[in-house]
CSV table of C-alpha atoms in Angstrom, one decimal:
chain,number,residue,atom,x,y,z
A,37,UNK,CA,-86.1,8.0,25.7
A,38,UNK,CA,-89.4,9.7,24.9
A,39,UNK,CA,-91.4,6.4,25.5
A,40,UNK,CA,-89.8,5.9,28.9
A,41,UNK,CA,-90.1,8.6,31.5
A,42,UNK,CA,-88.4,7.9,34.8
A,43,UNK,CA,-87.1,11.5,35.2
A,44,UNK,CA,-88.9,11.9,38.6
A,45,UNK,CA,-87.2,8.8,39.8
A,46,UNK,CA,-83.7,10.4,39.4
A,47,UNK,CA,-83.9,13.5,41.5
A,48,UNK,CA,-82.1,13.0,44.8
A,49,UNK,CA,-81.5,9.3,43.9
A,50,UNK,CA,-78.4,7.3,44.6
A,51,UNK,CA,-77.0,6.1,41.3
A,52,UNK,CA,-74.2,3.7,40.2
A,53,UNK,CA,-72.5,4.0,36.8
A,54,UNK,CA,-70.7,0.8,35.9
A,55,UNK,CA,-68.0,1.1,33.3
A,56,UNK,CA,-68.1,4.9,33.8
A,57,UNK,CA,-64.8,6.0,32.2
A,58,UNK,CA,-64.5,8.7,30.9
A,59,UNK,CA,-67.5,10.0,32.8
A,60,UNK,CA,-70.3,10.9,30.4
A,61,UNK,CA,-73.1,8.9,32.1
A,62,UNK,CA,-71.9,10.0,35.6
A,63,UNK,CA,-72.0,13.7,34.6
A,64,UNK,CA,-75.4,13.2,33.1
A,65,UNK,CA,-76.7,11.5,36.2
A,66,UNK,CA,-75.1,14.1,38.6
A,67,UNK,CA,-75.8,17.3,36.7
A,68,UNK,CA,-78.8,16.8,34.4
A,69,UNK,CA,-80.8,14.2,36.4
A,70,UNK,CA,-79.8,15.7,39.8
A,71,UNK,CA,-78.9,12.4,41.5
A,72,UNK,CA,-77.7,13.1,45.0
A,73,UNK,CA,-74.8,10.7,44.8
A,74,UNK,CA,-73.3,8.9,41.8
A,75,UNK,CA,-70.9,6.0,42.4
A,76,UNK,CA,-68.8,6.0,39.3
A,77,UNK,CA,-67.2,2.5,39.0
A,78,UNK,CA,-64.4,1.9,36.6
A,79,UNK,CA,-60.7,1.1,36.8
A,80,UNK,CA,-60.0,3.8,34.2
A,81,UNK,CA,-59.7,7.5,34.7
A,82,UNK,CA,-62.6,10.0,34.8
A,83,UNK,CA,-62.4,13.3,33.0
A,84,UNK,CA,-65.0,14.9,35.2
A,85,UNK,CA,-64.6,16.2,38.8
A,86,UNK,CA,-68.0,16.7,40.5
A,87,UNK,CA,-68.6,16.9,44.2
A,88,UNK,CA,-71.5,14.3,44.1
A,89,UNK,CA,-69.6,11.8,41.9
A,90,UNK,CA,-67.5,9.3,43.8
A,91,UNK,CA,-65.0,7.5,41.6
A,92,UNK,CA,-64.4,3.9,42.7
A,93,UNK,CA,-61.4,3.0,40.7
A,94,UNK,CA,-62.1,-0.7,40.4
A,95,UNK,CA,-64.3,-3.3,38.8
A,96,UNK,CA,-68.0,-3.6,39.7
A,97,UNK,CA,-67.5,-7.0,41.3
A,98,UNK,CA,-65.1,-5.4,43.7
A,99,UNK,CA,-67.3,-2.4,44.3
A,100,UNK,CA,-70.5,-4.2,45.2
A,101,UNK,CA,-69.2,-5.6,48.6
A,102,UNK,CA,-67.8,-2.1,49.5
A,103,UNK,CA,-71.1,-0.5,48.7
A,104,UNK,CA,-72.9,-3.1,50.8
A,105,UNK,CA,-70.6,-2.4,53.8
A,106,UNK,CA,-71.5,1.3,53.4
A,107,UNK,CA,-75.2,0.5,53.5
A,108,UNK,CA,-75.7,2.0,50.0
A,109,UNK,CA,-79.2,1.6,48.5
A,110,UNK,CA,-78.9,2.2,44.8
A,111,UNK,CA,-82.0,3.7,43.1
A,112,UNK,CA,-80.5,4.0,39.6
A,113,UNK,CA,-78.2,1.3,38.1
A,114,UNK,CA,-76.5,2.3,34.8
A,115,UNK,CA,-74.0,0.1,33.0
A,116,UNK,CA,-72.2,0.7,29.8
A,117,UNK,CA,-69.4,-1.7,30.5
A,118,UNK,CA,-67.5,-3.2,27.6
A,119,UNK,CA,-67.7,-7.0,28.4
A,120,UNK,CA,-66.7,-10.1,26.4
A,121,UNK,CA,-70.1,-11.8,27.1
A,122,UNK,CA,-73.4,-10.0,26.6
A,123,UNK,CA,-75.0,-11.8,29.5
A,124,UNK,CA,-72.4,-10.6,31.9
A,125,UNK,CA,-74.0,-7.1,31.8
A,126,UNK,CA,-77.3,-8.6,33.2
A,127,UNK,CA,-75.4,-10.8,35.6
A,128,UNK,CA,-73.8,-7.8,37.4
A,129,UNK,CA,-77.2,-6.2,37.8
A,130,UNK,CA,-78.5,-9.4,39.3
A,131,UNK,CA,-75.5,-9.7,41.6
A,132,UNK,CA,-76.1,-6.1,42.8
A,133,UNK,CA,-79.7,-7.2,43.6
A,134,UNK,CA,-78.7,-10.5,45.3
A,135,UNK,CA,-76.1,-8.8,47.4
A,136,UNK,CA,-78.5,-6.1,48.7
A,137,UNK,CA,-77.2,-2.9,47.3
A,138,UNK,CA,-80.3,-2.1,45.1
A,139,UNK,CA,-83.3,-0.4,46.4
A,140,UNK,CA,-86.6,-2.3,46.3
A,141,UNK,CA,-87.5,-0.9,42.9
A,142,UNK,CA,-84.3,0.2,41.2
A,143,UNK,CA,-84.4,1.8,37.7
A,144,UNK,CA,-81.8,0.3,35.4
A,145,UNK,CA,-80.2,1.2,32.0
A,146,UNK,CA,-78.0,-1.5,30.5
A,147,UNK,CA,-76.1,-1.1,27.2
A,148,UNK,CA,-75.8,-4.6,25.8
A,149,UNK,CA,-72.9,-4.9,23.4
A,150,UNK,CA,-73.1,-7.8,21.0
A,151,UNK,CA,-69.6,-8.9,20.0
A,152,UNK,CA,-70.6,-11.4,17.3
A,153,UNK,CA,-72.9,-11.3,14.3
A,154,UNK,CA,-73.4,-8.7,11.6
A,155,UNK,CA,-77.1,-8.2,11.2
A,156,UNK,CA,-79.8,-6.4,13.1
A,157,UNK,CA,-81.7,-9.7,13.5
A,158,UNK,CA,-78.6,-11.3,14.9
A,159,UNK,CA,-78.1,-8.6,17.5
A,160,UNK,CA,-81.8,-8.5,18.4
A,161,UNK,CA,-81.8,-12.3,18.9
A,162,UNK,CA,-78.7,-12.2,21.2
A,163,UNK,CA,-80.3,-9.5,23.4
A,164,UNK,CA,-83.7,-11.3,23.4
A,165,UNK,CA,-81.9,-14.5,24.5
A,166,UNK,CA,-80.1,-12.7,27.4
A,167,UNK,CA,-83.3,-11.0,28.5
A,168,UNK,CA,-85.3,-14.2,28.4
A,169,UNK,CA,-83.5,-15.4,31.6
A,170,UNK,CA,-84.4,-12.3,33.5
A,171,UNK,CA,-88.0,-13.2,34.6
A,172,UNK,CA,-86.7,-16.4,36.3
A,173,UNK,CA,-84.0,-14.4,38.2
A,174,UNK,CA,-85.8,-11.3,39.3
A,175,UNK,CA,-89.2,-9.6,38.8
A,176,UNK,CA,-89.2,-6.5,36.6
A,177,UNK,CA,-91.6,-4.0,35.2
A,178,UNK,CA,-91.6,-1.7,32.2
A,179,UNK,CA,-88.8,-3.7,30.6
A,180,UNK,CA,-88.0,-2.1,27.2
A,181,UNK,CA,-85.2,-2.6,24.6
A,182,UNK,CA,-84.1,0.2,22.2
A,183,UNK,CA,-81.6,0.7,19.5
A,184,UNK,CA,-80.8,4.4,20.3
A,185,UNK,CA,-79.3,6.8,17.9
A,186,UNK,CA,-76.1,6.9,20.1
A,187,UNK,CA,-75.8,3.0,20.1
A,188,UNK,CA,-73.4,1.4,17.7
A,189,UNK,CA,-74.9,-1.2,15.3
A,190,UNK,CA,-74.4,-4.1,17.7
A,191,UNK,CA,-75.6,-2.3,20.9
A,192,UNK,CA,-79.0,-2.3,22.4
A,193,UNK,CA,-80.1,-0.3,25.4
A,194,UNK,CA,-82.4,-2.0,27.9
A,195,UNK,CA,-84.3,-0.1,30.5
A,196,UNK,CA,-86.7,-1.1,33.3
A,197,UNK,CA,-87.2,-1.5,37.0
A,198,UNK,CA,-85.9,-4.5,38.9
A,199,UNK,CA,-88.1,-5.3,41.9
């Protein structure tokens, strides 16, 4: 997004793409942003085959302990998972932080998918409620919420750094 420049943060980074199937975000991180390694986590299939994209065909809660055992330090955390509860998206980011796989200042992009409500105000309120718990769980900086052109009506993209 034009208001949020973290492009220098990506080059040679270790990234994780949660909910990665079919592979759009993973390809973007690997090819366009030049991440060194992209852990692409999804039980579904990928339609991409790139040397620096490592498909972990499982759910994120199963991948986190494996990445911890590998000693992975994730610099970029991207999640576009389709979850029943909006707050679960944030919870998986916090779990990754608690379990030690995130770098000291990891950049994150979360696509929050509101599954109830019909208005912009309703969707914005749901996202604000979820994000209101973040300061008590982990320090962040440059936290921003966007309704991007590529987002569906009930989706909001949240970006920032978790410290």
